[in-house]
Tab-separated table of C-alpha atoms and ligand atoms in Angstrom:
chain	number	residue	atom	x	y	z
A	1	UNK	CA	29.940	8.460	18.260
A	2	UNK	CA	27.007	8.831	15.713
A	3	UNK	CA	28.022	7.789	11.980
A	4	UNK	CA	29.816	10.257	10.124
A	5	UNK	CA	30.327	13.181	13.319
A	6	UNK	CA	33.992	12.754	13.062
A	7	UNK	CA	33.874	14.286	9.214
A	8	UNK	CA	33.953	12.339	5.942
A	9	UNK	CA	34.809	14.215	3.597
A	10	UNK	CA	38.187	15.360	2.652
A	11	UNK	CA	37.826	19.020	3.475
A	12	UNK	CA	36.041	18.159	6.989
A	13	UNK	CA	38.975	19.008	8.569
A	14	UNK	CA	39.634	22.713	7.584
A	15	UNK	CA	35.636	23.218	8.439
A	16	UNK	CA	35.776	21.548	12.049
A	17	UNK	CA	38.858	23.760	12.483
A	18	UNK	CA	37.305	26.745	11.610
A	19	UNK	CA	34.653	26.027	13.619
A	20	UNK	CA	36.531	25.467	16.618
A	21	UNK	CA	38.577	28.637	16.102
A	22	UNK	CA	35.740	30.699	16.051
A	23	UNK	CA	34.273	28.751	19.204
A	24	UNK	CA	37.513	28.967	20.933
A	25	UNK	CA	38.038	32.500	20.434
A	26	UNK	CA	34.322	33.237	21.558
A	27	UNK	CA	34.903	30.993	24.825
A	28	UNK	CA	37.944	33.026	25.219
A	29	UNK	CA	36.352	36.393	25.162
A	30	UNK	CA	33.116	35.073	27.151
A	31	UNK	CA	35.767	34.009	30.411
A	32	UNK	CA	37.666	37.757	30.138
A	33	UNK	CA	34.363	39.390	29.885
A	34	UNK	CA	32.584	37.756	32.706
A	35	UNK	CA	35.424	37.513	34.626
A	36	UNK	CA	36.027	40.920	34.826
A	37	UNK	CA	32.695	41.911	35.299
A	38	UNK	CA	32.568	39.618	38.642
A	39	UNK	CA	35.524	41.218	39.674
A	40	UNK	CA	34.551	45.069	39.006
A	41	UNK	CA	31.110	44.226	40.946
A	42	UNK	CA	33.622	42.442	43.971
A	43	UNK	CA	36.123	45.639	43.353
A	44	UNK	CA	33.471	48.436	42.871
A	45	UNK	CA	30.772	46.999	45.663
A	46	UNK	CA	29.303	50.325	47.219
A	47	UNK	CA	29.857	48.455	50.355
A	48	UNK	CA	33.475	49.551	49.250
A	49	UNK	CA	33.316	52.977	47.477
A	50	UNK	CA	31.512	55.854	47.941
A	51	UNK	CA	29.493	57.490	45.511
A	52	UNK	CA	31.925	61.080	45.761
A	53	UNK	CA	34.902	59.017	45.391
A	54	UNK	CA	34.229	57.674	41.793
A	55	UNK	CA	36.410	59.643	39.555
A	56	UNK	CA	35.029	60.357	36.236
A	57	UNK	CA	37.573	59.213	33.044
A	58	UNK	CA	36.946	60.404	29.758
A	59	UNK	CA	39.752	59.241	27.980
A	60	UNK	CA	42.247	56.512	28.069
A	61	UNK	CA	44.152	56.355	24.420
A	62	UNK	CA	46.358	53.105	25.407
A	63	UNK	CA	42.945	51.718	26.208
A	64	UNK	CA	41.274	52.840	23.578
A	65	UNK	CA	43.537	52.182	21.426
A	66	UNK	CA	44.138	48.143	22.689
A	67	UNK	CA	40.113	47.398	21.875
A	68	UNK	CA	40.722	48.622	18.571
A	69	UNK	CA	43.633	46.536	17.402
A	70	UNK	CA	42.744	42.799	19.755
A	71	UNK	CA	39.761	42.888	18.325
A	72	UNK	CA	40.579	43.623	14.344
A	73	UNK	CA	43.110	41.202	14.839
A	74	UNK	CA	40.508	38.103	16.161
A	75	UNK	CA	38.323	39.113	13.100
A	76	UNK	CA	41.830	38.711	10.915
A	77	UNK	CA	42.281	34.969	12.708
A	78	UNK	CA	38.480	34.858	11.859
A	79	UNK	CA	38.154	35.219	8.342
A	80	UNK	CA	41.678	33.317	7.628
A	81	UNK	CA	40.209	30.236	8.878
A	82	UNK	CA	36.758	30.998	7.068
A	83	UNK	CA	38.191	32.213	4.030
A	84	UNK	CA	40.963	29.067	3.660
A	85	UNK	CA	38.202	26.477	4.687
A	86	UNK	CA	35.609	27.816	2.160
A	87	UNK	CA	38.485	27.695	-0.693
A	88	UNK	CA	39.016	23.944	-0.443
A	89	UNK	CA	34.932	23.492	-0.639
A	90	UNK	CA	34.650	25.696	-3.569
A	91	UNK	CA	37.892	24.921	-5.459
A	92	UNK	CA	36.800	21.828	-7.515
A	93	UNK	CA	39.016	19.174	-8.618
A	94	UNK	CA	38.977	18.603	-12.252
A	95	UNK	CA	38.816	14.809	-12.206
A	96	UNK	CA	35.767	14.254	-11.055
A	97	UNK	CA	32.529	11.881	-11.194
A	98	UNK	CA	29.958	14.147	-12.127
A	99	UNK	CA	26.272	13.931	-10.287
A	100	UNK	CA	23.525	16.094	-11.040
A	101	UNK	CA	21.372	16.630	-7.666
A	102	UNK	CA	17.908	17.694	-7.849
A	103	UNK	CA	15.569	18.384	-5.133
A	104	UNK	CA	11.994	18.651	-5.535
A	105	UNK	CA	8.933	18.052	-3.093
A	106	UNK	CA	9.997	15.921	-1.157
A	107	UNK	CA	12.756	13.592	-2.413
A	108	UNK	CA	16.860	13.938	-4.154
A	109	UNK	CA	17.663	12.302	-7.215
A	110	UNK	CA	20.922	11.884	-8.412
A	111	UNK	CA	21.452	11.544	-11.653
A	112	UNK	CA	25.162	9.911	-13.027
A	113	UNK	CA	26.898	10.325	-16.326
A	114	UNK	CA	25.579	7.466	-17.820
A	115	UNK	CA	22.068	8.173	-17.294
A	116	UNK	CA	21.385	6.372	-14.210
A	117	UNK	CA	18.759	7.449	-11.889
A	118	UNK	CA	19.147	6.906	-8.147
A	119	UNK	CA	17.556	8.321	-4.570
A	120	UNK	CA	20.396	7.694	-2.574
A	121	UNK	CA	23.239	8.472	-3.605
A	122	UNK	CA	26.292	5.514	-4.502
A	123	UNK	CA	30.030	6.607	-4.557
A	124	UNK	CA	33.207	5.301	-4.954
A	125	UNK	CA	35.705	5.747	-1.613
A	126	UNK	CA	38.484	7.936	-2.254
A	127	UNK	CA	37.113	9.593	-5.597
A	128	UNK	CA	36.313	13.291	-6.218
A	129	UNK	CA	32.215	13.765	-6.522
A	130	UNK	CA	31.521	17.316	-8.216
A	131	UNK	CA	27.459	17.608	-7.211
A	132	UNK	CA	25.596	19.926	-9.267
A	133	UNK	CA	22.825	21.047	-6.978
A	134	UNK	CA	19.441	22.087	-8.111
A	135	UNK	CA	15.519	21.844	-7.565
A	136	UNK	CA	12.518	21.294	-10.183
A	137	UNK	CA	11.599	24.090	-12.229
A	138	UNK	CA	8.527	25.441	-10.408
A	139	UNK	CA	9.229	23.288	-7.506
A	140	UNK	CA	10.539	25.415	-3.769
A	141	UNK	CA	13.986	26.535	-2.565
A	142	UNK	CA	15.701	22.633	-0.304
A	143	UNK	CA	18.955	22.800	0.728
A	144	UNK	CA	21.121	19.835	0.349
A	145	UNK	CA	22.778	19.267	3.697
A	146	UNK	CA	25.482	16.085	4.234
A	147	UNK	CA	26.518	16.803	7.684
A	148	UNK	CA	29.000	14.149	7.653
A	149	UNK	CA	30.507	15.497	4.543
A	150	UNK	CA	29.945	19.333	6.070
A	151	UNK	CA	28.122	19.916	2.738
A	152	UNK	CA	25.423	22.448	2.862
A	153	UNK	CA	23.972	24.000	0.150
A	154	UNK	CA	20.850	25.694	-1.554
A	155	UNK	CA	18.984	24.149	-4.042
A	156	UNK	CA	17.396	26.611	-6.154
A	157	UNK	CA	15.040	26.130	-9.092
A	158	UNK	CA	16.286	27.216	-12.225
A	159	UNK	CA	19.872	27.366	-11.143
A	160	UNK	CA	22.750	25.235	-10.214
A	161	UNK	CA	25.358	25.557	-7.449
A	162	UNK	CA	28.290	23.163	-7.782
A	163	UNK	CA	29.737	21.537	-4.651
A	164	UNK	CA	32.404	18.499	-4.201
A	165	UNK	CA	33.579	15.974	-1.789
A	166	UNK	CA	35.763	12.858	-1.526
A	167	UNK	CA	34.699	10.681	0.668
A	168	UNK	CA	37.879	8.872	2.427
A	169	UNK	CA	36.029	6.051	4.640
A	170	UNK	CA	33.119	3.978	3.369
A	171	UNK	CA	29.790	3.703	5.144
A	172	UNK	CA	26.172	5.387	4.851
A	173	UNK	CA	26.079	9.429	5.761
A	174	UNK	CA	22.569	11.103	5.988
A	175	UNK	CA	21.258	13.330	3.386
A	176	UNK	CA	18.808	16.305	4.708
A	177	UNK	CA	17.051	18.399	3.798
A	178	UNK	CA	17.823	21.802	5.455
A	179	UNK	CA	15.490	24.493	3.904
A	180	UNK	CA	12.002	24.433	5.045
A	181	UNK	CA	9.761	23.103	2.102
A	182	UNK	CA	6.350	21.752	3.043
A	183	UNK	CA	4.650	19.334	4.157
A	184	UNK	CA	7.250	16.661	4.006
A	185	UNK	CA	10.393	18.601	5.061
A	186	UNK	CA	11.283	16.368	7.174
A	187	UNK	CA	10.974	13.244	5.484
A	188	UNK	CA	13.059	14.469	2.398
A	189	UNK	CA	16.131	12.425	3.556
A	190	UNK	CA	18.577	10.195	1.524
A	191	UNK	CA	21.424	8.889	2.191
A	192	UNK	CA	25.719	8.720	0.485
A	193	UNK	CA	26.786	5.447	0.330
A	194	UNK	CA	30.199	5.453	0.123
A	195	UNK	CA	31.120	1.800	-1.191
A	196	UNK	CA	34.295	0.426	-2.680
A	197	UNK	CA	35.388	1.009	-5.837
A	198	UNK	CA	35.002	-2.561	-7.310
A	199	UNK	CA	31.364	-3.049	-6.226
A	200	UNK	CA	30.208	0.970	-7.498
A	201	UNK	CA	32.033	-0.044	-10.845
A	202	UNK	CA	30.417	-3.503	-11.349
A	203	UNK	CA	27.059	-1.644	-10.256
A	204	UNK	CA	27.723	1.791	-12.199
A	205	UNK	CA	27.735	-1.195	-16.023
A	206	UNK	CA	24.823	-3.358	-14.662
A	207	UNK	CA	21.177	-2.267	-14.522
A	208	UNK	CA	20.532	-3.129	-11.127
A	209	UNK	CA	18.760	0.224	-8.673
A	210	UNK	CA	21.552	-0.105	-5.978
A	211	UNK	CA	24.883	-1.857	-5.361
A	212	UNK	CA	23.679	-3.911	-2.338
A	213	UNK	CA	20.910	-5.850	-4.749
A	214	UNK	CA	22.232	-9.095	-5.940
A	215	UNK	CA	22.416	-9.214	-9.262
A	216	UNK	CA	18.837	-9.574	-11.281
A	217	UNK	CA	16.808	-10.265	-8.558
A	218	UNK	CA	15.027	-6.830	-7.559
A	219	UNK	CA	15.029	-5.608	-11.355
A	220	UNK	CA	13.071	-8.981	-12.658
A	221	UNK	CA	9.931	-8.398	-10.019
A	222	UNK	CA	9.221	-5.066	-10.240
A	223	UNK	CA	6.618	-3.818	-12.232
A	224	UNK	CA	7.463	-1.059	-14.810
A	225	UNK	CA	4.970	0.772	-13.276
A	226	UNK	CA	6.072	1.335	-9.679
A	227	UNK	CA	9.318	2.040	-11.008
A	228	UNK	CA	7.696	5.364	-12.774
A	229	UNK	CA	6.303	5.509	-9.039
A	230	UNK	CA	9.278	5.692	-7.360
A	231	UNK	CA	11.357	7.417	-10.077
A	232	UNK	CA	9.010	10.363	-9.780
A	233	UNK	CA	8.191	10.441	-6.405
A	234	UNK	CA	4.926	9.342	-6.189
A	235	UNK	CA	5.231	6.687	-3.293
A	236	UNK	CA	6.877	9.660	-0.992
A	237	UNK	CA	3.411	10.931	-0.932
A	238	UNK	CA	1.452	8.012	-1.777
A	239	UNK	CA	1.846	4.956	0.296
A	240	UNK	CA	1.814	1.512	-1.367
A	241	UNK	CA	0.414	-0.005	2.144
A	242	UNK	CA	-2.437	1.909	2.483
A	243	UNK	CA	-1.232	4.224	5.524
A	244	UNK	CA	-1.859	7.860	4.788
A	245	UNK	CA	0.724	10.324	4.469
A	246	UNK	CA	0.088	13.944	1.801
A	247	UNK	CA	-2.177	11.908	-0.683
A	248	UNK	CA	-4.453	8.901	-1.208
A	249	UNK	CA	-2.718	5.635	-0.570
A	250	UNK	CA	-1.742	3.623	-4.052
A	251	UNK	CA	-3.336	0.079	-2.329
A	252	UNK	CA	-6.182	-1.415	-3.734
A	253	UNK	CA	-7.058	2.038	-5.490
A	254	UNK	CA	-8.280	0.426	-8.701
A	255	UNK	CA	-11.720	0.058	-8.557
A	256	UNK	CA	-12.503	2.003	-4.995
A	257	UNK	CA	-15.233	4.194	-4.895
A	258	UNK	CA	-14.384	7.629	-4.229
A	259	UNK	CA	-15.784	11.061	-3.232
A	260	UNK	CA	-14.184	14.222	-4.488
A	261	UNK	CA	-15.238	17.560	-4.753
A	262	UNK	CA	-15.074	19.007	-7.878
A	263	UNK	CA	-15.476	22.661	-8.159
A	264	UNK	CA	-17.038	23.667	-4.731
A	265	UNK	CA	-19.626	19.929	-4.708
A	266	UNK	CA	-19.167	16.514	-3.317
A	267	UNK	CA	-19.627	12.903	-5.796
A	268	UNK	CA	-18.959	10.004	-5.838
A	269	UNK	CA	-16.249	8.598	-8.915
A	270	UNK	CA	-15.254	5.341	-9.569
A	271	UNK	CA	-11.199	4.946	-9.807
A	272	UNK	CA	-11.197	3.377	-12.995
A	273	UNK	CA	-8.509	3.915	-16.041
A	274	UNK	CA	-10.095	7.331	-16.696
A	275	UNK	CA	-10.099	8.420	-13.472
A	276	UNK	CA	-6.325	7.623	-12.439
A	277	UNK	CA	-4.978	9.140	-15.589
A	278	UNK	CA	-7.076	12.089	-15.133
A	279	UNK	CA	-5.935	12.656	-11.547
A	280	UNK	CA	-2.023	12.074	-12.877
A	281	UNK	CA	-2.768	14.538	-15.255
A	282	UNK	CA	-4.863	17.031	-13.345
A	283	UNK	CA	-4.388	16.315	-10.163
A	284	UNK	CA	-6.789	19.515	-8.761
A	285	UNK	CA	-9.445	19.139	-10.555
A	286	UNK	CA	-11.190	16.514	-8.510
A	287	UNK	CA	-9.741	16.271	-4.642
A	288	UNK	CA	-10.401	13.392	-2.937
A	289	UNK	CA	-12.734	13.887	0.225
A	290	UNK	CA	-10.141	14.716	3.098
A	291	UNK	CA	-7.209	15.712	0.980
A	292	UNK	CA	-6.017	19.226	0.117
A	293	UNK	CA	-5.495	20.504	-3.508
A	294	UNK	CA	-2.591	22.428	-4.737
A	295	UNK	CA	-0.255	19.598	-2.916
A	296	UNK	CA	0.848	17.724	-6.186
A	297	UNK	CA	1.709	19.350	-9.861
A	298	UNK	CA	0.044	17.517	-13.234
A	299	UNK	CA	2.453	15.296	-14.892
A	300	UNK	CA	0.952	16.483	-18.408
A	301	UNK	CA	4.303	16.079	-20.150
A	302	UNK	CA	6.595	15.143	-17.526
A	303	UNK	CA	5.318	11.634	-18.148
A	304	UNK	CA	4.670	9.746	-21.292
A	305	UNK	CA	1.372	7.886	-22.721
A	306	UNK	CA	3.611	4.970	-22.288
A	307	UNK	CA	4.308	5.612	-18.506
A	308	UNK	CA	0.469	6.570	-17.193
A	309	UNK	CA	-0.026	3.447	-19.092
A	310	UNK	CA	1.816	1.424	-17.295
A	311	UNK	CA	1.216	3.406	-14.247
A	312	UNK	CA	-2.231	2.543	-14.133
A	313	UNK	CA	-1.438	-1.001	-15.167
A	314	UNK	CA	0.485	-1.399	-12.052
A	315	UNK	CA	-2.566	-0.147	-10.148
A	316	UNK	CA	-4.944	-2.834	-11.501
A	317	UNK	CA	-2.428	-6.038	-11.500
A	318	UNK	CA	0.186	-4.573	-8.753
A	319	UNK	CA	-1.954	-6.085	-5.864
A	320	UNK	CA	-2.457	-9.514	-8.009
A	321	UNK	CA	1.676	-9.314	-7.972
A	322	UNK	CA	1.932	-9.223	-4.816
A	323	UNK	CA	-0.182	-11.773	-3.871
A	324	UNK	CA	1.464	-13.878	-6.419
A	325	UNK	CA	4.868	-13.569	-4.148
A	326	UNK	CA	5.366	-16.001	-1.260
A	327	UNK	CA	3.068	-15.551	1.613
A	328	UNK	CA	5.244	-14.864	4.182
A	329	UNK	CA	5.455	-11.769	5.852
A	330	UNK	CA	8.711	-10.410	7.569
A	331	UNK	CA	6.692	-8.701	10.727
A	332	UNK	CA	5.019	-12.087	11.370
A	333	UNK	CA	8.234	-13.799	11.405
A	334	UNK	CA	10.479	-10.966	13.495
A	335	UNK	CA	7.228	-11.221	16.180
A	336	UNK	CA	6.611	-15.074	16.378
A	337	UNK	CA	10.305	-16.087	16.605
A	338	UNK	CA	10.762	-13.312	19.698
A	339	UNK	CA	13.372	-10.924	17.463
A	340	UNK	CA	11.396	-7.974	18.320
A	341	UNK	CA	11.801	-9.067	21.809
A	342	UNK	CA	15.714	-8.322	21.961
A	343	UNK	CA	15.876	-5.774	18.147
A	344	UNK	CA	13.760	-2.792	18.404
A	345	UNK	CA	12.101	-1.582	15.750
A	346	UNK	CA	12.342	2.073	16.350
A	347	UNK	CA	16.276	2.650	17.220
A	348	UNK	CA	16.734	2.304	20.526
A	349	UNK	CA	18.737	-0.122	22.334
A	350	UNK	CA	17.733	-3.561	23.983
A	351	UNK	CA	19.666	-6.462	23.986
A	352	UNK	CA	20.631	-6.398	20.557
A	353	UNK	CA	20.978	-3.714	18.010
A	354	UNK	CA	18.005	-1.987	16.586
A	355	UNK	CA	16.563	-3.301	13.396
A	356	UNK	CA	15.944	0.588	12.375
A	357	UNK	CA	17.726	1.788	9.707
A	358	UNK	CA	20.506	-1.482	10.067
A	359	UNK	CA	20.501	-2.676	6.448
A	360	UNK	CA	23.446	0.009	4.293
A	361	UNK	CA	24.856	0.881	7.903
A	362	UNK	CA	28.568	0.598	8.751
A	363	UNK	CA	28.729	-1.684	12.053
A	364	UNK	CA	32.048	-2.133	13.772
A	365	UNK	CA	32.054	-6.140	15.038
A	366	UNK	CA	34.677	-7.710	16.783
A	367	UNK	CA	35.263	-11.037	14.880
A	368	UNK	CA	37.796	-13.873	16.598
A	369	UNK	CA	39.296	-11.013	18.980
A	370	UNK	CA	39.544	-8.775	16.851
A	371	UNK	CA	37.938	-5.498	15.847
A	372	UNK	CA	36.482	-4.695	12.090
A	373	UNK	CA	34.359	-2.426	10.100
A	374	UNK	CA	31.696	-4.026	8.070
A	375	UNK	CA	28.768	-2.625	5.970
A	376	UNK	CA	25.631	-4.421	6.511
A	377	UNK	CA	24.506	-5.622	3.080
A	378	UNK	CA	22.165	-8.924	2.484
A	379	UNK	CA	25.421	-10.968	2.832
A	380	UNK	CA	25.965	-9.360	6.555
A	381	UNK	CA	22.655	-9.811	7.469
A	382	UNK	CA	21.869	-13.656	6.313
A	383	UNK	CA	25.319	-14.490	8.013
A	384	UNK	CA	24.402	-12.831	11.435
A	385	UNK	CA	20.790	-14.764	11.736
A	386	UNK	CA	22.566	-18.363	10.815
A	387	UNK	CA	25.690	-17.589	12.748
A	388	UNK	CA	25.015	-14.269	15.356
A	389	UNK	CA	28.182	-15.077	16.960
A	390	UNK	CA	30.784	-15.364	14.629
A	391	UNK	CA	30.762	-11.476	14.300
A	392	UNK	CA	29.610	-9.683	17.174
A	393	UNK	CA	28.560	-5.600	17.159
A	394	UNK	CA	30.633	-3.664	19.043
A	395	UNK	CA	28.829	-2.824	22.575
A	396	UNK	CA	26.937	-5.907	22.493
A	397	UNK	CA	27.742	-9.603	23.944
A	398	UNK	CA	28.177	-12.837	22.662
A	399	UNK	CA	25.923	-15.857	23.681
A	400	UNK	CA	22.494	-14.236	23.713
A	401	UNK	CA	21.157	-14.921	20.547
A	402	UNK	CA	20.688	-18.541	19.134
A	403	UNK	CA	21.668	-19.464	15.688
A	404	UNK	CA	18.306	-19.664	12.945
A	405	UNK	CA	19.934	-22.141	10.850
A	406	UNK	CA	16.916	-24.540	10.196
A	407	UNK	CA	14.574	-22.703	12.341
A	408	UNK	CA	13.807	-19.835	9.565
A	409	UNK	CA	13.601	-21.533	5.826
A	410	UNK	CA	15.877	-19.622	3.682
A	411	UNK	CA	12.530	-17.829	1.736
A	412	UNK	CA	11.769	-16.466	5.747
A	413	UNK	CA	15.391	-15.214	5.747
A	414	UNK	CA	15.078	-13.738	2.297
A	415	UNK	CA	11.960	-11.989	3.072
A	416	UNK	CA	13.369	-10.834	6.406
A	417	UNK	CA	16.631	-8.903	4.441
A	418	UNK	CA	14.079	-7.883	2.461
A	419	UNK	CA	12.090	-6.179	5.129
A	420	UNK	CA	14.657	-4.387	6.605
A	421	UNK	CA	15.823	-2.512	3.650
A	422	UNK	CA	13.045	-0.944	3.978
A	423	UNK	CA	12.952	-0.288	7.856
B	501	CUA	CU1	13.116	20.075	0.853
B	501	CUA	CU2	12.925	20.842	3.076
């Protein structure tokens, strides 16, 4: 069954059953209908009657009177279970972790309390989450849609519509977005993580970006700049590996030569420290040559000095960074030790389970006999390269894979974790 189908949330339940009311009821009528229509055409057959024997009936009150009351009384059934399944969603508990949800082209944040920031979205199990649901100020209409949680709802510039959940099993449910908005529609996803409460609460007082980091390491290496990147955005339209997606790519862009057009005429610029902040801060003004304007708003005021600063910063040393960082690179590794032979890369099934999306999934393995959920953090995945047999995925068979203990150096591993977050 795909993650999350069975319903998440608390109120899942009363939805599904609704649901099924309505489809039940419509099944229902669909058999009598046809039914009787196959048997009128058996019954009525000219074969059978002739035309001066058909008697013409005006009136029939019992009749008449029957397809008045059945079907008021399905539309009763109807709305009870619509009406009873829509109070639970909008009746709100009081105690409540707060989240403010804002959608914008094309990414969520989530916003806690305390000020944290996040793109996917970190909960405790078993606690009520009260989501206030918005978009950007001059941004489009998204629609936050959890279908695991049966959550769907507009987000609307300029105004806020309050939903809840509580989440009662742990795991990683997608977050969609279900209101046609550009471009990148369909790459505005996220996901719920729904952890335990120990590990949100030592991650909700630390100042690490997610719960599955370990502690310090992710926060030292970044630059301040890329996280303004992310924070805003930026790398959903801007790649930092020089594919293409809405805009430029941010690789090596310090220091490329350009052509833009600039009010109806081709040149040539330079991307130096004017030129980046002036495209941050008017981003139409000069489009680069095979790129559309109107695609990305100025972030005069939306960032500070400070942040195009840094920003820009990032763009001249972020490449020296990187090159700084051990030379080893996760594809190289997955291809030359045969992974990709039995993992796929793009989700479907070989001998092993695919590598897409596998790092913050929930993977039932059967470990000594018997059968267990686990969450596949860095933990989960450094334990089943040394030791692939000691928990096995459920579906899959033992004895296929060898253990990497010693073959991989524990930097490869590292880098390989690494790599698949981000698959
Ligand atoms: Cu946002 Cu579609």
């Amino acid at each position: 069954m795909l993650e999350g189908m069975e319903g998440v949330s608390s109120f899942a339940k009363d939805v599904d059953l609704a649901i099924w009311v309505v489809i039940g009821m419509s099944l229902g009528i669909f058999v009598i209908v046809v039914g009787v229509m196959f048997y009128f055409l058996y019954k009525y057959s000219a074969k059978r009657h002739r035309r001066d024997q058909i008697k013409n009936i005006e009136h029939n009150l019992v009749l008449e009177i029957m397809w008045t009351v059945i079907p008021t009384f399905l539309l009763g059934v109807m709305f009870y279970y619509g009406y009873t399944s829509l109070k639970v969603m909008r009746e709100i508990p009081e105690d409540n972790l707060h989240v403010k949800v804002t959608g914008q082209m094309w990414f969520w944040t989530h916003e806690y309390p305390n000020g944290k920031v996040t793109n996917d979205l970190y909960v405790p199990v078993g606690v009520n989450i009260k989501l206030d649901i918005g978009a950007k100020l001059n941004d489009v209409l998204h629609s936050y849609y959890v279908p695991a949680f049966r959550i769907k709802q507009d987000a609307v510039p300029g105004k806020v519509y309050s939903a809840w959940f509580r989440a009662d099993k742990t795991g990683s449910y997608d977050v969609l977005c279900a209101e046609y908005c550009g471009t990148r529609h369909s790459y505005m996803l996220s996901k719920i993580h729904v952890i335990d409460k120990e590990r949100f609460d030592t991650w909700y007082d630390s100042d690490q970006k997610t719960p599955f980091d370990e502690p310090g390491v992710l926060v030292a290496q970044e630059h301040p700049g890329l996280a303004h990147l992310e924070a805003n955005g930026c790398t959903g339209c801007h790649s930092l590996d020089g594919s293409v997606v809405v805009g430029p790519s941010f690789q090596g862009i310090f220091g490329r030569t350009f052509n833009v057009e600039e009010g109806g005429t081709l040149k040539e610029v330079l991307a130096d420290e004017a030129y980046l902040k002036r495209s941050i801060l008017d981003p139409d003004g000069q489009i680069v040559e095979g790129f559309s304007g109107g695609m990305m708003q100025s972030y005069e005021g939306v960032l500070s000095d400070e942040q195009i600063d840094e920003i820009v910063d990032y763009f001249k040393h972020g490449d020296t960074l990187a090159q700084e960082a051990p030379a080893v690179d996760a594809m190289d590794i997955l291809n030359s030790n045969g992974c990709t032979g039995c993992h796929s890369l793009d989700g479907s099934v070989v001998v092993g389970p695919s590598f897409q999306g596998i790092f913050g999934r929930t993977l039932k393995v059967e470990e000594g006999g018997t059968l267990k959920e686990i969450l596949a953090d860095e933990a989960y995945l450094k334990r089943s390269i040394l030791d692939p047999d000691g928990q096995i995925v459920e579906g899959f068979s033992g004895g296929m894979m060898q253990s990497y203990e010693g073959v991989l150096s524990d930097e490869e591993i590292q880098a390989l974790v690494e790599y698949f977050k981000g698959l």
